[in-house]
Short mmCIF file of C-alpha atoms in Angstrom, two decimals:
data_model
loop_
_atom_site.label_atom_id
_atom_site.label_comp_id
_atom_site.label_asym_id
_atom_site.label_seq_id
_atom_site.Cartn_x
_atom_site.Cartn_y
_atom_site.Cartn_z
CA MET A 1 -15.66 14.33 16.74
CA LYS A 2 -13.49 16.93 15.02
CA ARG A 3 -12.21 18.15 18.40
CA LEU A 4 -11.36 14.59 19.46
CA LEU A 5 -9.50 13.96 16.19
CA THR A 6 -7.55 17.21 16.61
CA LEU A 7 -6.54 16.26 20.17
CA PHE A 8 -5.49 12.81 18.92
CA LEU A 9 -3.30 14.30 16.20
CA LEU A 10 -1.69 16.66 18.71
CA VAL A 11 -0.97 14.01 21.34
CA ILE A 12 0.28 11.11 19.19
CA PRO A 13 3.36 12.89 17.72
CA GLY A 14 4.45 13.82 21.23
CA LEU A 15 4.07 10.24 22.41
CA VAL A 16 6.06 8.91 19.44
CA TRP A 17 8.86 11.42 20.01
CA ALA A 18 8.99 10.59 23.71
CA SER A 19 9.13 6.85 23.12
CA GLU A 20 11.95 7.17 20.56
CA HIS A 21 14.15 9.97 21.91
CA ALA A 22 13.45 11.01 25.48
CA HIS A 23 15.42 9.49 28.31
CA LEU A 24 13.08 8.49 31.14
CA ASP A 25 14.30 8.54 34.74
CA GLN A 26 13.16 5.63 36.86
CA VAL A 27 10.88 6.28 39.82
CA ASN A 28 10.61 4.04 42.85
CA ILE A 29 6.92 3.17 43.12
CA ASP A 30 5.79 1.63 46.41
CA LEU A 31 2.03 1.28 46.76
CA THR A 32 2.42 0.04 50.34
CA ASP A 33 3.91 3.39 51.42
CA LYS A 34 0.75 5.09 52.71
CA PRO A 35 2.46 8.29 53.95
CA SER A 36 3.83 8.75 50.41
CA LEU A 37 0.39 8.12 48.91
CA GLN A 38 -1.17 10.63 51.31
CA ARG A 39 1.40 13.30 50.39
CA GLY A 40 0.84 12.53 46.71
CA ALA A 41 -2.93 12.87 47.13
CA ARG A 42 -2.44 16.29 48.74
CA LEU A 43 -0.28 17.43 45.81
CA PHE A 44 -2.79 16.05 43.32
CA VAL A 45 -5.82 17.86 44.72
CA ASN A 46 -3.87 21.11 45.17
CA TYR A 47 -2.04 21.27 41.85
CA CYS A 48 -3.79 18.92 39.40
CA LEU A 49 -7.48 18.76 40.28
CA SER A 50 -8.14 22.40 39.42
CA CYS A 51 -7.75 21.60 35.69
CA HIS A 52 -7.69 17.80 35.42
CA SER A 53 -10.37 15.47 36.72
CA ALA A 54 -10.07 11.94 38.14
CA ARG A 55 -13.67 10.95 37.58
CA TYR A 56 -13.13 7.20 38.07
CA MET A 57 -12.03 7.71 41.67
CA ARG A 58 -14.25 8.66 44.61
CA TYR A 59 -13.03 10.62 47.61
CA ASN A 60 -14.22 8.07 50.19
CA ARG A 61 -12.67 5.15 48.28
CA MET A 62 -9.37 7.01 48.15
CA GLY A 63 -9.60 7.76 51.86
CA ARG A 64 -10.21 4.13 52.83
CA ASP A 65 -7.32 2.89 50.71
CA LEU A 66 -4.93 5.54 52.05
CA GLY A 67 -5.87 5.03 55.70
CA LEU A 68 -7.79 8.31 56.08
CA THR A 69 -11.14 8.93 57.74
CA ASP A 70 -13.96 10.67 55.90
CA LYS A 71 -13.42 13.73 58.11
CA GLN A 72 -9.72 13.89 57.21
CA VAL A 73 -10.60 13.63 53.53
CA ILE A 74 -13.23 16.37 53.81
CA ASP A 75 -10.98 18.69 55.80
CA ASN A 76 -7.79 18.22 53.77
CA LEU A 77 -8.50 16.83 50.31
CA MET A 78 -11.96 17.99 49.20
CA PHE A 79 -11.99 21.36 47.45
CA ALA A 80 -14.16 20.63 44.41
CA ALA A 81 -16.98 18.52 45.88
CA GLU A 82 -19.60 18.66 48.61
CA LYS A 83 -20.08 15.00 49.53
CA VAL A 84 -17.34 12.52 50.37
CA GLY A 85 -18.88 9.90 48.09
CA GLU A 86 -18.57 12.10 45.00
CA GLN A 87 -16.19 11.48 42.13
CA MET A 88 -13.03 13.57 41.89
CA LYS A 89 -14.27 15.81 39.13
CA VAL A 90 -12.60 19.00 37.96
CA ALA A 91 -14.02 22.33 39.01
CA MET A 92 -13.20 23.99 35.68
CA PRO A 93 -15.96 23.85 33.01
CA ALA A 94 -14.88 21.89 29.93
CA ASP A 95 -15.86 24.70 27.55
CA ASP A 96 -13.70 27.21 29.42
CA ALA A 97 -10.79 24.77 29.51
CA ALA A 98 -11.01 24.20 25.76
CA LYS A 99 -11.10 27.96 25.18
CA TRP A 100 -8.04 28.62 27.37
CA PHE A 101 -5.88 25.60 26.51
CA GLY A 102 -7.10 24.68 23.02
CA ALA A 103 -8.49 21.37 24.33
CA ALA A 104 -9.96 20.27 27.61
CA PRO A 105 -7.24 18.79 29.90
CA PRO A 106 -7.52 14.99 29.96
CA ASP A 107 -8.80 12.95 32.87
CA LEU A 108 -5.84 11.66 34.90
CA THR A 109 -7.35 8.59 36.57
CA LEU A 110 -5.66 6.16 34.18
CA GLU A 111 -2.74 8.35 33.12
CA ALA A 112 -0.14 6.24 34.94
CA ARG A 113 -1.29 3.14 33.03
CA LEU A 114 -1.35 5.00 29.73
CA ARG A 115 2.02 6.76 29.99
CA GLY A 116 3.80 4.79 32.70
CA PRO A 117 5.13 6.11 36.04
CA ASP A 118 8.63 6.81 34.65
CA TRP A 119 7.17 9.02 31.90
CA ILE A 120 5.12 11.11 34.33
CA TYR A 121 8.03 11.37 36.79
CA THR A 122 10.41 12.62 34.10
CA TYR A 123 7.79 14.89 32.54
CA LEU A 124 7.06 16.75 35.78
CA ARG A 125 10.79 17.34 36.34
CA THR A 126 11.81 18.52 32.85
CA PHE A 127 9.89 21.72 32.22
CA TYR A 128 12.17 24.51 31.05
CA LEU A 129 11.84 28.15 30.06
CA ASP A 130 10.91 28.74 26.43
CA PRO A 131 9.64 32.25 25.53
CA SER A 132 8.33 30.98 22.18
CA ARG A 133 5.63 28.87 23.86
CA PRO A 134 2.22 30.28 24.89
CA PHE A 135 2.84 29.58 28.59
CA GLY A 136 6.55 30.36 28.43
CA VAL A 137 7.68 26.76 29.04
CA ASN A 138 8.52 23.64 27.09
CA ASN A 139 9.26 20.06 28.13
CA LEU A 140 11.94 17.52 27.28
CA VAL A 141 9.57 14.55 27.34
CA PHE A 142 6.64 16.27 25.64
CA PRO A 143 7.98 18.91 23.20
CA SER A 144 5.63 21.81 22.42
CA VAL A 145 3.53 20.92 25.43
CA GLY A 146 0.36 22.97 25.85
CA MET A 147 0.35 22.79 29.65
CA PRO A 148 1.88 25.37 32.01
CA HIS A 149 4.40 24.29 34.63
CA VAL A 150 1.95 24.10 37.55
CA LEU A 151 4.65 23.01 40.02
CA TRP A 152 6.99 25.92 39.28
CA GLN A 153 6.59 27.37 42.76
CA LEU A 154 7.97 24.14 44.20
CA GLN A 155 10.69 23.44 41.62
CA GLY A 156 11.59 26.91 40.39
CA TRP A 157 12.61 27.64 36.81
CA GLN A 158 15.05 25.72 34.64
CA LYS A 159 16.76 26.79 31.45
CA PRO A 160 18.20 24.53 28.75
CA VAL A 161 21.95 24.15 28.27
CA TYR A 162 22.73 23.38 24.63
CA LYS A 163 25.52 21.51 22.91
CA THR A 164 26.35 21.26 19.22
CA ILE A 165 26.35 17.90 17.49
CA GLU A 166 26.90 16.88 13.88
CA HIS A 167 23.98 15.12 12.25
CA ALA A 168 23.60 14.11 8.60
CA GLY A 169 26.52 16.27 7.56
CA HIS A 170 25.43 19.46 9.33
CA LYS A 171 25.69 20.82 12.84
CA GLU A 172 22.71 21.38 15.09
CA LYS A 173 22.11 22.48 18.67
CA VAL A 174 20.47 20.05 21.06
CA ILE A 175 19.64 20.29 24.75
CA GLU A 176 22.36 18.66 26.83
CA LYS A 177 20.83 19.27 30.27
CA LEU A 178 18.60 21.58 32.25
CA GLU A 179 20.02 24.12 34.69
CA LEU A 180 18.12 25.58 37.65
CA VAL A 181 18.25 29.38 37.33
CA SER A 182 15.55 30.39 39.83
CA PRO A 183 15.14 28.10 42.86
CA GLY A 184 11.68 27.19 44.10
CA GLN A 185 10.35 26.44 47.56
CA LEU A 186 11.95 22.98 47.55
CA SER A 187 15.51 21.86 46.96
CA PRO A 188 16.02 19.69 43.86
CA ALA A 189 16.18 16.54 46.00
CA LYS A 190 13.02 17.42 47.91
CA TYR A 191 11.23 18.35 44.70
CA ASP A 192 12.14 14.98 43.18
CA ALA A 193 10.78 13.29 46.32
CA ALA A 194 7.55 15.28 46.09
CA VAL A 195 7.09 14.34 42.44
CA ARG A 196 7.75 10.73 43.37
CA ASP A 197 4.92 10.93 45.93
CA LEU A 198 2.60 12.43 43.32
CA VAL A 199 3.45 9.74 40.76
CA ASN A 200 3.06 7.07 43.44
CA PHE A 201 -0.48 8.33 44.11
CA MET A 202 -1.33 8.49 40.40
CA THR A 203 -0.07 4.92 40.00
CA TYR A 204 -2.32 3.80 42.86
CA MET A 205 -5.25 5.73 41.39
CA ALA A 206 -4.84 4.04 38.00
CA GLU A 207 -5.34 0.59 39.58
CA PRO A 208 -6.59 0.82 43.18
CA ILE A 209 -7.20 -2.91 43.44
CA LYS A 210 -3.63 -3.88 42.54
CA LEU A 211 -2.40 -4.57 46.08
CA LYS A 212 -5.47 -6.67 46.93
CA ARG A 213 -5.22 -8.49 43.61
CA THR A 214 -1.54 -9.27 44.22
CA ALA A 215 -2.25 -10.50 47.76
CA LEU A 216 -5.10 -12.70 46.46
CA GLY A 217 -2.81 -14.14 43.79
CA VAL A 218 -0.27 -15.14 46.45
CA ARG A 219 -3.01 -16.88 48.46
CA VAL A 220 -4.19 -18.74 45.37
CA LEU A 221 -0.66 -19.95 44.62
CA ILE A 222 -0.23 -21.15 48.21
CA PHE A 223 -3.57 -22.97 48.01
CA LEU A 224 -2.60 -24.64 44.74
CA ALA A 225 0.76 -25.72 46.19
CA VAL A 226 -0.92 -27.27 49.26
CA PHE A 227 -3.63 -28.85 47.10
CA THR A 228 -0.99 -30.36 44.81
CA VAL A 229 0.80 -31.97 47.75
CA LEU A 230 -2.44 -33.34 49.21
CA SER A 231 -3.52 -34.65 45.80
CA TYR A 232 -0.21 -36.45 45.38
CA LEU A 233 -0.44 -38.03 48.83
CA MET A 234 -4.05 -39.08 48.14
CA LYS A 235 -3.03 -40.58 44.81
CA LYS A 236 -0.29 -42.62 46.52
CA GLU A 237 -2.78 -43.82 49.16
CA TYR A 238 -5.33 -44.93 46.55
CA TRP A 239 -2.79 -46.75 44.38
CA LYS A 240 -0.58 -48.34 47.03
CA ASP A 241 -2.44 -51.70 46.87
CA VAL A 242 -2.67 -51.80 43.08
CA HIS A 243 -0.03 -54.08 41.56
#
């Protein structure tokens, strides 16, 4: 209970700061784009699943929704499980994670619903070098973040560019922008596209039934429209001889 309360007290201030001050870049989410979802799934299992779990999602369910066979899932997306019907659980023991990071990394199944796609998209693109932090990085969206920049090989390293503003009668330095000082494997545009794929997958994972639910809602509305017309015609037929 004490550990849960400590994690709560650490997370809430960051959320409040982000909601009040951080600018969030918009991400184009398209849950019908299966190639994007497949690329996002590959990034998720390679870069996220080693520390974070997604215990409310099963490998075979993900495969069916993304248009992949069980063999493709086993060969390309399963590194922490033995059976395709297993949940996407983290390989790292929770006790070790708490020892290394101060708290066990949260499950990410519902993260896109909790934070929102724009928050995650901006967060993964705004890590910057900060020698004062334990992992040597900080984040514009989540200041004093306790997570390392796991995608640094793809993005490279950014440093903050400061500007001086006057606030409450005194001057202070604030971050104006981030500048890429050590390129990664991907160009900035390709890195943004890769993060978009990852966020697209996390958005799908947070509500896998959304596309089917939306399609069902459209069918229901069409049915109600047809039923309304038929009911009106029936009403006219019944009452045409009543004076």
